mmCIF file of C-alpha atoms in Angstrom:
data_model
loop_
_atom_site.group_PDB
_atom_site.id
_atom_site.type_symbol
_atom_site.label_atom_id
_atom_site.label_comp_id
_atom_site.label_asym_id
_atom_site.label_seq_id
_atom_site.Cartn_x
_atom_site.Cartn_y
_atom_site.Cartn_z
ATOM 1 C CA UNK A 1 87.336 123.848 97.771
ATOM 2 C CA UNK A 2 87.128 120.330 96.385
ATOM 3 C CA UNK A 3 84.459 119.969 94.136
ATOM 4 C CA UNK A 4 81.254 117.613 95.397
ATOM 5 C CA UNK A 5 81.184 115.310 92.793
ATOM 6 C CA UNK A 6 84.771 114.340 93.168
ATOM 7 C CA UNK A 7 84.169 114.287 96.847
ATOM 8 C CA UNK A 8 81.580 112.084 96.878
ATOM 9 C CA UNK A 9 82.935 109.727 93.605
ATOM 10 C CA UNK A 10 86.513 109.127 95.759
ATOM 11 C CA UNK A 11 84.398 108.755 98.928
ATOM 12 C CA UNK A 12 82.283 106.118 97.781
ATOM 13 C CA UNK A 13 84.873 102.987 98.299
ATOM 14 C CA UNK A 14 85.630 104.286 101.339
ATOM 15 C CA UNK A 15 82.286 104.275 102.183
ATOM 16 C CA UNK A 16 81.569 100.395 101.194
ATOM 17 C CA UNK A 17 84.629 98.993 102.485
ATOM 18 C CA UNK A 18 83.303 99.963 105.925
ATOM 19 C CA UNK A 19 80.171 98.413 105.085
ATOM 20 C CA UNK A 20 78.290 101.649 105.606
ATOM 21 C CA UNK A 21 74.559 101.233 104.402
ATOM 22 C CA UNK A 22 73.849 102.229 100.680
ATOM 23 C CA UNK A 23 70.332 103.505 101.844
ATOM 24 C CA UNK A 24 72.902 105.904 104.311
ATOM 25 C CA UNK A 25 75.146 106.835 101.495
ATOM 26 C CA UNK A 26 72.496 107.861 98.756
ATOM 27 C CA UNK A 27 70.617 109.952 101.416
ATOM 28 C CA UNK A 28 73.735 111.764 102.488
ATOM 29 C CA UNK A 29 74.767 112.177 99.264
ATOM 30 C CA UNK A 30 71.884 112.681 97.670
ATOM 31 C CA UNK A 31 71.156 115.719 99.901
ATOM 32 C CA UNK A 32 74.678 117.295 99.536
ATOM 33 C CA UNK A 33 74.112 117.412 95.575
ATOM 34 C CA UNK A 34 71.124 119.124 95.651
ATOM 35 C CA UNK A 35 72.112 122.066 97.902
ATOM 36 C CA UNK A 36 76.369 121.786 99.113
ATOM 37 C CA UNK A 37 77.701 124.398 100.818
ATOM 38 C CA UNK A 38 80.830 124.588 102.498
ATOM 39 C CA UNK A 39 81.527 122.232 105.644
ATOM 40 C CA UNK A 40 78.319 120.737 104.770
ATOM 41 C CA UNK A 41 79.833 117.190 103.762
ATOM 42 C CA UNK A 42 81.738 117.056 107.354
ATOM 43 C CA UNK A 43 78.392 118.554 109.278
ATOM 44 C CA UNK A 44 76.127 115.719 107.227
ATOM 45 C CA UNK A 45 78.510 112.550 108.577
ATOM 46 C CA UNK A 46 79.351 114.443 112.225
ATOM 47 C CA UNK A 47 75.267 114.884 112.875
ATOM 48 C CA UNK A 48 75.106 110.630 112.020
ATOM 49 C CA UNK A 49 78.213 109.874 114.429
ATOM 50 C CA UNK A 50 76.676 111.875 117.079
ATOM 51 C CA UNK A 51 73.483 110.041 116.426
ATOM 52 C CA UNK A 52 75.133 106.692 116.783
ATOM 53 C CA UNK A 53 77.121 107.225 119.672
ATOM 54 C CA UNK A 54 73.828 108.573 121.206
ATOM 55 C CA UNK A 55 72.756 105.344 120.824
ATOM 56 C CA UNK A 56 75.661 103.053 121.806
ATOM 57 C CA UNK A 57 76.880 102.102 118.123
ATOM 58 C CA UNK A 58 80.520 103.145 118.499
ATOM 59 C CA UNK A 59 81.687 101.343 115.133
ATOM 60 C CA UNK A 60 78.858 103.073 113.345
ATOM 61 C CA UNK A 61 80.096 106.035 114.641
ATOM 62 C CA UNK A 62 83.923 105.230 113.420
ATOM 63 C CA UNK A 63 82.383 104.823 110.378
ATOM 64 C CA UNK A 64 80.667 107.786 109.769
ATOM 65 C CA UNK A 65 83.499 109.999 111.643
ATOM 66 C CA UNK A 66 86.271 108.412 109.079
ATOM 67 C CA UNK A 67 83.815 109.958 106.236
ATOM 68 C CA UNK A 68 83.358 112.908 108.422
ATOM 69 C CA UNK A 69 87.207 113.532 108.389
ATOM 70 C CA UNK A 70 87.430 112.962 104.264
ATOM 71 C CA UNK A 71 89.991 113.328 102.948
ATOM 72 C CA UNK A 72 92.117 114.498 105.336
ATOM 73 C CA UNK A 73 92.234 117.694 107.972
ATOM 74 C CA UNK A 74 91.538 121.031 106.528
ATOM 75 C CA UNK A 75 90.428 122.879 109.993
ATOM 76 C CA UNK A 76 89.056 122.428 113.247
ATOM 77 C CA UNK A 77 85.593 120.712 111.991
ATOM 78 C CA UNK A 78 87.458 117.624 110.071
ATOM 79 C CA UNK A 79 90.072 118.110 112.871
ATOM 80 C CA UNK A 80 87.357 117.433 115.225
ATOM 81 C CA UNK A 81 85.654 114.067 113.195
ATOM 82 C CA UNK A 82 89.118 112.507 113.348
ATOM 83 C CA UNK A 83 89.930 112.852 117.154
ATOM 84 C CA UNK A 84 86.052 111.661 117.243
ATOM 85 C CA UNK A 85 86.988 108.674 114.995
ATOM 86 C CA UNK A 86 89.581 107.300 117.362
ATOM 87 C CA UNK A 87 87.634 107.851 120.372
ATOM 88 C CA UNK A 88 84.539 105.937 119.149
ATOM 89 C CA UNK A 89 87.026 103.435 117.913
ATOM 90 C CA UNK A 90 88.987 103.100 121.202
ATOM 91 C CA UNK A 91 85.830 102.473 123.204
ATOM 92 C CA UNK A 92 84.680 99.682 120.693
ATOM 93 C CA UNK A 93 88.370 98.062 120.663
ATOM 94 C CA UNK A 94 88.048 97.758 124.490
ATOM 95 C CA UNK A 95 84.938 95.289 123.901
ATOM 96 C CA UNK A 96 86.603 92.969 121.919
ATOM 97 C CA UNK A 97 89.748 90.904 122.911
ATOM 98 C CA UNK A 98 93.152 91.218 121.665
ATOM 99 C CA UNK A 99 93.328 94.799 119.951
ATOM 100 C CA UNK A 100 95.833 96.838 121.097
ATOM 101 C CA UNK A 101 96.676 100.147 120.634
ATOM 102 C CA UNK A 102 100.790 100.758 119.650
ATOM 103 C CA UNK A 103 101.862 104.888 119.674
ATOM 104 C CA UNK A 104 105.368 105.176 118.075
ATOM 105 C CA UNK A 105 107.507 107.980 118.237
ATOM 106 C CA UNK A 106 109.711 108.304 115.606
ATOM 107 C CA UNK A 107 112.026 111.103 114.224
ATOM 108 C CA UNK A 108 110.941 114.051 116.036
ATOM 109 C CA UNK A 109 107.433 113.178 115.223
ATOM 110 C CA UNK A 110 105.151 110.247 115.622
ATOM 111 C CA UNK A 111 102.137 107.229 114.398
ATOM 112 C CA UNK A 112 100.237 105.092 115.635
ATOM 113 C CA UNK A 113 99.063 101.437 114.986
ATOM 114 C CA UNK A 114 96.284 99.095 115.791
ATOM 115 C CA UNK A 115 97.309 95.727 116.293
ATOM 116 C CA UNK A 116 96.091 92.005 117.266
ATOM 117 C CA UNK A 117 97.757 89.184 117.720
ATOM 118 C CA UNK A 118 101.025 90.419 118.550
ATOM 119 C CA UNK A 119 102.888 88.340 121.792
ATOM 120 C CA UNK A 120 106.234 88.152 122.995
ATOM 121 C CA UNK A 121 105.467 84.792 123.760
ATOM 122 C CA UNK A 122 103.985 82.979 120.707
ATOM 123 C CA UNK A 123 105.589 85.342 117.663
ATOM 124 C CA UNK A 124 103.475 84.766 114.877
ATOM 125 C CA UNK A 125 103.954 85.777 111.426
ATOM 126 C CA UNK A 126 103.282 89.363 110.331
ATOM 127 C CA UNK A 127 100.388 91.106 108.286
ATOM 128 C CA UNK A 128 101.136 94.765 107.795
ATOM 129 C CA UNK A 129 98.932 97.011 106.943
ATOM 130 C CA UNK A 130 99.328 100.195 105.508
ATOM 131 C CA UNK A 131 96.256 102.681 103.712
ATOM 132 C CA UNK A 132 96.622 105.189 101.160
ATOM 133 C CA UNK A 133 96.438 109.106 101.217
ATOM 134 C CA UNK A 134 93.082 109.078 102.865
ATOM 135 C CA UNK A 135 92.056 106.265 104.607
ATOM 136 C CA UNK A 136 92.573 106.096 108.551
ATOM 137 C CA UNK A 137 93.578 102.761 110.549
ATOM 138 C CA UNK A 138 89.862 102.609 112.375
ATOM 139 C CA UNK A 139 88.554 101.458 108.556
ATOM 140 C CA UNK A 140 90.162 97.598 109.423
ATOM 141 C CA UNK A 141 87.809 97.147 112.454
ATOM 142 C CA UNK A 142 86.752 94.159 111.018
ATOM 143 C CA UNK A 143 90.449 92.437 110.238
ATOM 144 C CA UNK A 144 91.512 93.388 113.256
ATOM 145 C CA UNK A 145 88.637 91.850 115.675
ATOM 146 C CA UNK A 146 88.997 88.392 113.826
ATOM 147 C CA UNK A 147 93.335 88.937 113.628
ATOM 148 C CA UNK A 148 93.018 85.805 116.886
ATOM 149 C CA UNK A 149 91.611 83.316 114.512
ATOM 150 C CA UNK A 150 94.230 84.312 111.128
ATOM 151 C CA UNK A 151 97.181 82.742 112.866
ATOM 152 C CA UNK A 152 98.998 85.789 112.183
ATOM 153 C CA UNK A 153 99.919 88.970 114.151
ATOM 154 C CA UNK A 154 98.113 92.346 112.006
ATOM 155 C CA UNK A 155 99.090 95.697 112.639
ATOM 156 C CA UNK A 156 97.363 98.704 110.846
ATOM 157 C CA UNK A 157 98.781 102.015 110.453
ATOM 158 C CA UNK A 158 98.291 104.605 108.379
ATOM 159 C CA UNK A 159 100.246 106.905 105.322
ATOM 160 C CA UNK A 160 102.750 110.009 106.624
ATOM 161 C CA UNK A 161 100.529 112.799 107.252
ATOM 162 C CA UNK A 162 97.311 110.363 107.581
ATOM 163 C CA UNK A 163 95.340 110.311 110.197
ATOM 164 C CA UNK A 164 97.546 109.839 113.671
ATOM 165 C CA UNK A 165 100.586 110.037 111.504
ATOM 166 C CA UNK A 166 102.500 113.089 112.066
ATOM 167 C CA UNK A 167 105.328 112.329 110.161
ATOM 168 C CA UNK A 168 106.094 114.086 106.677
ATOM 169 C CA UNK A 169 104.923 112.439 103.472
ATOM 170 C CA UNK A 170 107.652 112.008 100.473
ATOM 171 C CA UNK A 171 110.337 109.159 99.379
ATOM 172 C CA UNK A 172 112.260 108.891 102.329
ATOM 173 C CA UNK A 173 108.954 107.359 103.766
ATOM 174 C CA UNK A 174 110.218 104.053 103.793
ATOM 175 C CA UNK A 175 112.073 104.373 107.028
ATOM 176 C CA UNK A 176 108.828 104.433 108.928
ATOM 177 C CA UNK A 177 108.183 101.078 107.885
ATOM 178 C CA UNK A 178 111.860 99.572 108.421
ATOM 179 C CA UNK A 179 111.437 101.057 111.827
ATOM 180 C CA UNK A 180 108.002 99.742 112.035
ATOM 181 C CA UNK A 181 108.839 95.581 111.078
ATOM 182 C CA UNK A 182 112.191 96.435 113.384
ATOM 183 C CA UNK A 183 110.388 97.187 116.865
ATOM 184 C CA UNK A 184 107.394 94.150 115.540
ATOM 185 C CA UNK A 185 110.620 91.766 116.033
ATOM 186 C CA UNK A 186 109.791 91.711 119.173
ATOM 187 C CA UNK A 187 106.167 90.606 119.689
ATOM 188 C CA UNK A 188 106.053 88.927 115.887
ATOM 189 C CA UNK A 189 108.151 86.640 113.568
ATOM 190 C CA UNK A 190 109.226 89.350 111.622
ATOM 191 C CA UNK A 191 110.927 87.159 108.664
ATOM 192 C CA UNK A 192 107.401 86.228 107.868
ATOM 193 C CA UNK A 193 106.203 89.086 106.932
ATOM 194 C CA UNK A 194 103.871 90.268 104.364
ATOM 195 C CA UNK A 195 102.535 94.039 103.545
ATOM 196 C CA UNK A 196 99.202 94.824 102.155
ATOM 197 C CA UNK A 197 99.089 98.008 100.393
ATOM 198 C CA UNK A 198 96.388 100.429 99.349
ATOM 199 C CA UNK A 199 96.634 103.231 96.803
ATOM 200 C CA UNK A 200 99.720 105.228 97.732
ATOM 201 C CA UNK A 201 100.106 103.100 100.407
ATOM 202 C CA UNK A 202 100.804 100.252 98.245
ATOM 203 C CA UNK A 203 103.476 102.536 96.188
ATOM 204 C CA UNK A 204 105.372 103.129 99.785
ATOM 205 C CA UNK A 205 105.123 99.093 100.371
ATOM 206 C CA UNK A 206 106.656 98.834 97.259
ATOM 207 C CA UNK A 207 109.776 100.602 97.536
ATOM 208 C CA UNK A 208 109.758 99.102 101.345
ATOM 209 C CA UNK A 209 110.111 95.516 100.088
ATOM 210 C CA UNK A 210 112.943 96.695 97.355
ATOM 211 C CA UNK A 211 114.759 97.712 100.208
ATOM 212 C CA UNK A 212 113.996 94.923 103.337
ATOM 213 C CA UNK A 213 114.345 91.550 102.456
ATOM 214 C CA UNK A 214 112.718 90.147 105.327
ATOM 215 C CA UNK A 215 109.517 90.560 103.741
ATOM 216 C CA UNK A 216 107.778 87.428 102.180
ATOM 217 C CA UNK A 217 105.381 89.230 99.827
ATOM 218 C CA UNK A 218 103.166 92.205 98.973
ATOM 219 C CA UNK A 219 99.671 92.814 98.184
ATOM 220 C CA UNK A 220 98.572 96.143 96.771
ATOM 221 C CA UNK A 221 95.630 97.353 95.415
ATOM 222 C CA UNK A 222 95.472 100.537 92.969
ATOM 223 C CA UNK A 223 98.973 101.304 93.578
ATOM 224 C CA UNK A 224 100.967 103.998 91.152
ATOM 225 C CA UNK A 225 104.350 102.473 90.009
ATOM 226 C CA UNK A 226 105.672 104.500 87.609
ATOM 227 C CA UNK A 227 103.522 105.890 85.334
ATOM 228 C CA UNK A 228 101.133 107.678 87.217
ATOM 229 C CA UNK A 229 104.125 109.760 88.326
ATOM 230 C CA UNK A 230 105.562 109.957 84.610
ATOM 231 C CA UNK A 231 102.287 111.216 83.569
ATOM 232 C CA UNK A 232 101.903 114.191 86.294
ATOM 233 C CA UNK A 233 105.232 115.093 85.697
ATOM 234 C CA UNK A 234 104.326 115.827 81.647
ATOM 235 C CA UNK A 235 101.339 117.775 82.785
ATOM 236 C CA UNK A 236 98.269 115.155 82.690
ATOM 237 C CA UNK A 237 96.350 116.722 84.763
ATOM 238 C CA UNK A 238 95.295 114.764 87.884
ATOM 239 C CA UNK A 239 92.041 114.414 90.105
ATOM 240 C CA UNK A 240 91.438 117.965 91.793
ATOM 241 C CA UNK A 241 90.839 115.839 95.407
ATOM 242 C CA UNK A 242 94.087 113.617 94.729
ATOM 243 C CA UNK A 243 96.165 116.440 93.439
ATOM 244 C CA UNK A 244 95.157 118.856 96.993
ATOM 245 C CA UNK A 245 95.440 115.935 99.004
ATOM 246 C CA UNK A 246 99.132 115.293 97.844
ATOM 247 C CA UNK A 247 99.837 118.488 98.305
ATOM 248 C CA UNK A 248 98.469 118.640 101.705
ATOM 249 C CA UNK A 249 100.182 115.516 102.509
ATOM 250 C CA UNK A 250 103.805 116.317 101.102
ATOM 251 C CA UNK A 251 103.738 120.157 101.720
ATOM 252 C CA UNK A 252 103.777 121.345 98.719
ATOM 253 C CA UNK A 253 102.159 123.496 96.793
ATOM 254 C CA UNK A 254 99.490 121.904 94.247
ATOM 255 C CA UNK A 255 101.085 124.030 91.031
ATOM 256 C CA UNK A 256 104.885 122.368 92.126
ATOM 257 C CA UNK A 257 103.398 118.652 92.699
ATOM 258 C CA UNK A 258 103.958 117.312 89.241
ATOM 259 C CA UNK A 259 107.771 117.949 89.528
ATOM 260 C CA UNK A 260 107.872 117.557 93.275
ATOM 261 C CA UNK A 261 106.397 114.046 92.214
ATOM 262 C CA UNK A 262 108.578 113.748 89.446
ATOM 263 C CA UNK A 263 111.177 111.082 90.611
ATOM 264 C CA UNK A 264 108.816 108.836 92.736
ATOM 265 C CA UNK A 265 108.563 106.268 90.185
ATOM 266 C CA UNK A 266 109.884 102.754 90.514
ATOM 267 C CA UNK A 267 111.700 101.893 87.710
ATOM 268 C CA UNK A 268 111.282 98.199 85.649
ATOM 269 C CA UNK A 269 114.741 96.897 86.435
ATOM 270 C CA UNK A 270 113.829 97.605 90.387
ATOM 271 C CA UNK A 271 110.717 95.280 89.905
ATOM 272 C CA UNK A 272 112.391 92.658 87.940
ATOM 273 C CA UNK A 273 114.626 91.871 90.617
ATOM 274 C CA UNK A 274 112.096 91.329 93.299
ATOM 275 C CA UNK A 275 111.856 87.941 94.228
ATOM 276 C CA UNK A 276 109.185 87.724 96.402
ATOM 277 C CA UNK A 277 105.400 87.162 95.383
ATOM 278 C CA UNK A 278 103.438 89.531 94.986
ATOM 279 C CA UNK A 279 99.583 90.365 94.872
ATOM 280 C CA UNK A 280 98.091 92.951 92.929
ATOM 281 C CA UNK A 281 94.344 94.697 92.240
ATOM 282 C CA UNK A 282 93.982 96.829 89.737
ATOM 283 C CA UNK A 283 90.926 98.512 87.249
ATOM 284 C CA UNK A 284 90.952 99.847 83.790
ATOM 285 C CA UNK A 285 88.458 102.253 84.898
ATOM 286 C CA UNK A 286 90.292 103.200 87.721
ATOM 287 C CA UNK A 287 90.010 107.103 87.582
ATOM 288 C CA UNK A 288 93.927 107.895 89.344
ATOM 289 C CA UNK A 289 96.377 105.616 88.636
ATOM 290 C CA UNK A 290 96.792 104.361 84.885
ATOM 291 C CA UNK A 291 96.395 100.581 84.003
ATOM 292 C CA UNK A 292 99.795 100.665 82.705
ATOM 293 C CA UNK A 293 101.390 100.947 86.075
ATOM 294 C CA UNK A 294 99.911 97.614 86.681
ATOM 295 C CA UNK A 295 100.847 96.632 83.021
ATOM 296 C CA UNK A 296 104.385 96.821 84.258
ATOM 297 C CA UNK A 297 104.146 95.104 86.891
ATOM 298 C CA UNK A 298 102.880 92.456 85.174
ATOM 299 C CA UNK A 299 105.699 92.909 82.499
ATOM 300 C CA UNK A 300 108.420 93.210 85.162
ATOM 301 C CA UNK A 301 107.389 91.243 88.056
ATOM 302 C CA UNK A 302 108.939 87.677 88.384
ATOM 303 C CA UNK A 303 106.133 86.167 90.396
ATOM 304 C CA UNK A 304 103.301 88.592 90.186
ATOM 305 C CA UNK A 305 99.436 87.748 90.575
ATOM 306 C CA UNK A 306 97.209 90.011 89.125
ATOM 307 C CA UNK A 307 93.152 90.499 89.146
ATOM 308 C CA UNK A 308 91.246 93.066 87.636
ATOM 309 C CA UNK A 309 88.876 94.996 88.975
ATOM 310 C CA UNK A 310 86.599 97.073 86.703
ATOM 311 C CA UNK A 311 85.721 100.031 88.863
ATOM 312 C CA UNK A 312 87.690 99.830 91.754
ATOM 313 C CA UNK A 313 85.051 99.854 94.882
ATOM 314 C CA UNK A 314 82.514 101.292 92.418
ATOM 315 C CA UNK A 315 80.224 98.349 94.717
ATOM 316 C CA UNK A 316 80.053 97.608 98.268
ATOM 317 C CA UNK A 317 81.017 93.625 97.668
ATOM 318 C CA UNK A 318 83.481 94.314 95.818
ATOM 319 C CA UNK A 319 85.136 96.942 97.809
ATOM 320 C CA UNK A 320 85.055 93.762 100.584
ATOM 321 C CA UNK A 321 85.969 91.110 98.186
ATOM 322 C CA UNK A 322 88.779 92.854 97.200
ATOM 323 C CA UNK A 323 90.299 93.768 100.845
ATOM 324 C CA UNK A 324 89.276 90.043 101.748
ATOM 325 C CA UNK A 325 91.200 88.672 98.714
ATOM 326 C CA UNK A 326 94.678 91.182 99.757
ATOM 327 C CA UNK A 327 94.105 89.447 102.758
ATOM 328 C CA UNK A 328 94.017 85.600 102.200
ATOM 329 C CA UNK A 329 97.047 86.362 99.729
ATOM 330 C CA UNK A 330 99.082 88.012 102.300
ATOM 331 C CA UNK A 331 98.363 85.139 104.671
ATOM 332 C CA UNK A 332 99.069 82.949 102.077
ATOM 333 C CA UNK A 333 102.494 84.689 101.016
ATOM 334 C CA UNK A 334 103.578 85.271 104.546
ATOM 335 C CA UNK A 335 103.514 81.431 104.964
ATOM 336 C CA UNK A 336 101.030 80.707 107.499
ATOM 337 C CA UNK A 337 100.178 76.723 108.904
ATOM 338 C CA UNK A 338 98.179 75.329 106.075
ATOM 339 C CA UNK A 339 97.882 78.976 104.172
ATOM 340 C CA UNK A 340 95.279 77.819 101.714
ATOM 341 C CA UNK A 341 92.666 76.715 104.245
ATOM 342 C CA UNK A 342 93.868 79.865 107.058
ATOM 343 C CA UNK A 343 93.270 82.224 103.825
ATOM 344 C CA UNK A 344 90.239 80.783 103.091
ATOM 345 C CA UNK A 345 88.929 80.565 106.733
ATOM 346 C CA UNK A 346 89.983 83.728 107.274
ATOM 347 C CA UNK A 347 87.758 85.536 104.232
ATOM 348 C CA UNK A 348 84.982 83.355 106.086
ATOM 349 C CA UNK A 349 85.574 84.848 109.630
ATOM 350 C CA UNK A 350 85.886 88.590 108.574
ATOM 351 C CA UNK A 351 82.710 88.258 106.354
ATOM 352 C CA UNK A 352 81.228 86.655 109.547
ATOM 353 C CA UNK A 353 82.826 89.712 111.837
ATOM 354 C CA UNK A 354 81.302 92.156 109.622
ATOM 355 C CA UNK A 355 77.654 90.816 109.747
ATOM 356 C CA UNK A 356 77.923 90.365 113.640
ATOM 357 C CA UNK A 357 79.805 94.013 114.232
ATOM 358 C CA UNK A 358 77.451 95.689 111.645
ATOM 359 C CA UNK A 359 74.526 94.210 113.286
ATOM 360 C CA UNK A 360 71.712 96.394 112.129
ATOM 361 C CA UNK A 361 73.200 99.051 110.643
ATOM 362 C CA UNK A 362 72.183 102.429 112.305
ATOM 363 C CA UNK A 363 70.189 104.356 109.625
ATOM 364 C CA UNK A 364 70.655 107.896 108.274
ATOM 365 C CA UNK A 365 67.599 110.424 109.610
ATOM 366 C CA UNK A 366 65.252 111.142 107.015
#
């Protein structure tokens, strides 16, 4: 069983960049400290879902159904919040123009995308998105609802073993996303692309864009390089929720992860040879991955940005500002019309979606 502080201190981001009320976090967590038992953090977000879609607020319910599922499927309760999560998602997505749904099979197995903006037609450049080891597609309802006004396609999937994704998590992962940009050729310029990256997510955009050069640039936030792997493989121990969700992700058992892990990290003379920009968060504080992975990037990197963070989504703006700023620099790197004003415009319009898909936010029973 994952201990409930680390469940609710690796929640919390999650919870603020979907814009979830504090005044609904503190009460659910608040309640789950003082008396936890098991199934109880699922039951708490299900019974607010339910609530929502009881009255009509299908993103609130997304919301509180990705929490629900956190951090990833265990049995049929959490099994249950994440069928719920697409559902309520599915029947928002149909009220607002120009997201599509995309289900890929690939390898024996299968994932599956959310998308705007894609056409055929008018093939616009490409903003990838991938999330880390637990967050699900439905998180970038926002992004995606405002994707007709970015003047570029956006697609949102999700980590192997995520989620939809059924495929296997490890190093060969890359291939999902060469066979991803390969069948977005067709409805999206595809030699303008640009990958945003979160947590692990960002590590598997990384070794994508060492390997496919038709990407433009990357933008990751709290993404292990190197050193995060280095240091699991010596025995540092890591985060009891990020050390069983690896394992439940990769298949392996949580004693054999550090040398399972071992050989995941990217190595300096990799980065130095990048040539494309790229865009990265990172915080000192940051309670997984080491500042020193970002360290090297910045010692390695030929054209690397880099902000820091603090805490990373330790506060609900900044868990937005932070997916708003990946955003205008992917725009920007993927070489938009008039990037600088699209980027900017663009941090404008998905501040403006959230206020107008929030509405008033649905609140948690007392």
């Amino acid at each position: 069983m994952i201990p409930a502080a680390e469940l609710h201190r690796f929640a919390l981001p999650h919870a603020h960049a979907q814009g979830i009320p504090g005044d609904v976090i503190h009460r659910v967590t608040h309640r789950l400290r003082d008396d936890e038992e098991p199934g109880a953090w699922t039951h708490a977000w299900s019974s607010l879902a339910r609530a929502a879609e009881a009255r009509g607020r299908d993103l609130d319910a997304v919301r509180y159904w990705s929490m629900a599922r956190f951090p990833y499927v265990d049995g049929p309760d959490r099994l249950a919040a994440q069928q719920s999560c697409v559902a309520a998602f599915d029947r928002w997505r149909k009220g607002v123009r120009g997201i599509s749904r995309l289900d890929l099979p690939f390898e024996g197995s299968g994932f599956a995308c959310w998308t705007g903006g894609l056409s055929a037609r008018d093939r616009l450049p490409l903003i990838l998105v991938i999330g880390g080891i637990a967050g699900v597609k439905e998180q970038w309802a926002p992004v995606l609802a405002e994707s007709g006004r970015l003047g570029a396609a956006v697609v949102v999937t999700e980590l192997p073993g995520v989620g939809e994704n059924s495929l296997p998590y490890g190093t060969d992962s890359v291939r999902m996303l060469s066979h991803l940009v390969d069948l977005l050729g067709r409805a999206a310029d595809t030699s303008r692309s640009c990958v945003v990256g979160l947590g692990f997510g960002g590590h598997l955009a990384l070794r994508h864009v060492l390997e496919d050069d038709r990407l433009r640039g990357l933008a990751v936030v709290g993404a292990p390089v190197r050193d995060f792997f280095a240091r699991a493989a010596d025995g540092t121990p890591l985060p009891h929720l990020v050390s069983r969700t690896l394992s439940h992700l990769t298949d392996t058992p949580v004693d054999r992860l550090p040398a399972a892990l071992a050989d995941w990290g990217v190595a300096g003379e990799q980065l130095a040879g990048l040539r494309i920009p790229v865009a990265c968060v990172a915080g000192r504080d940051d309670g997984t991955v080491p500042y020193s992975d970002a360290q090297l990037l910045e010692r390695t990197v030929p054209r690397l940005r880099l902000m820091e963070n603090g805490t990373l989504g330790g506060r609900p703006e900044q868990a937005a500002e932070t997916r708003l700023w990946l955003l205008a620099q992917a725009l920007r790197m993927a070489g938009t019309a008039s990037g600088a004003r699209r980027a900017a415009s663009a941090r404008a319009g998905v501040l403006r979606a959230r206020r107008r898909l929030n509405g008033t936010p649905s609140g948690a029973p007392a």
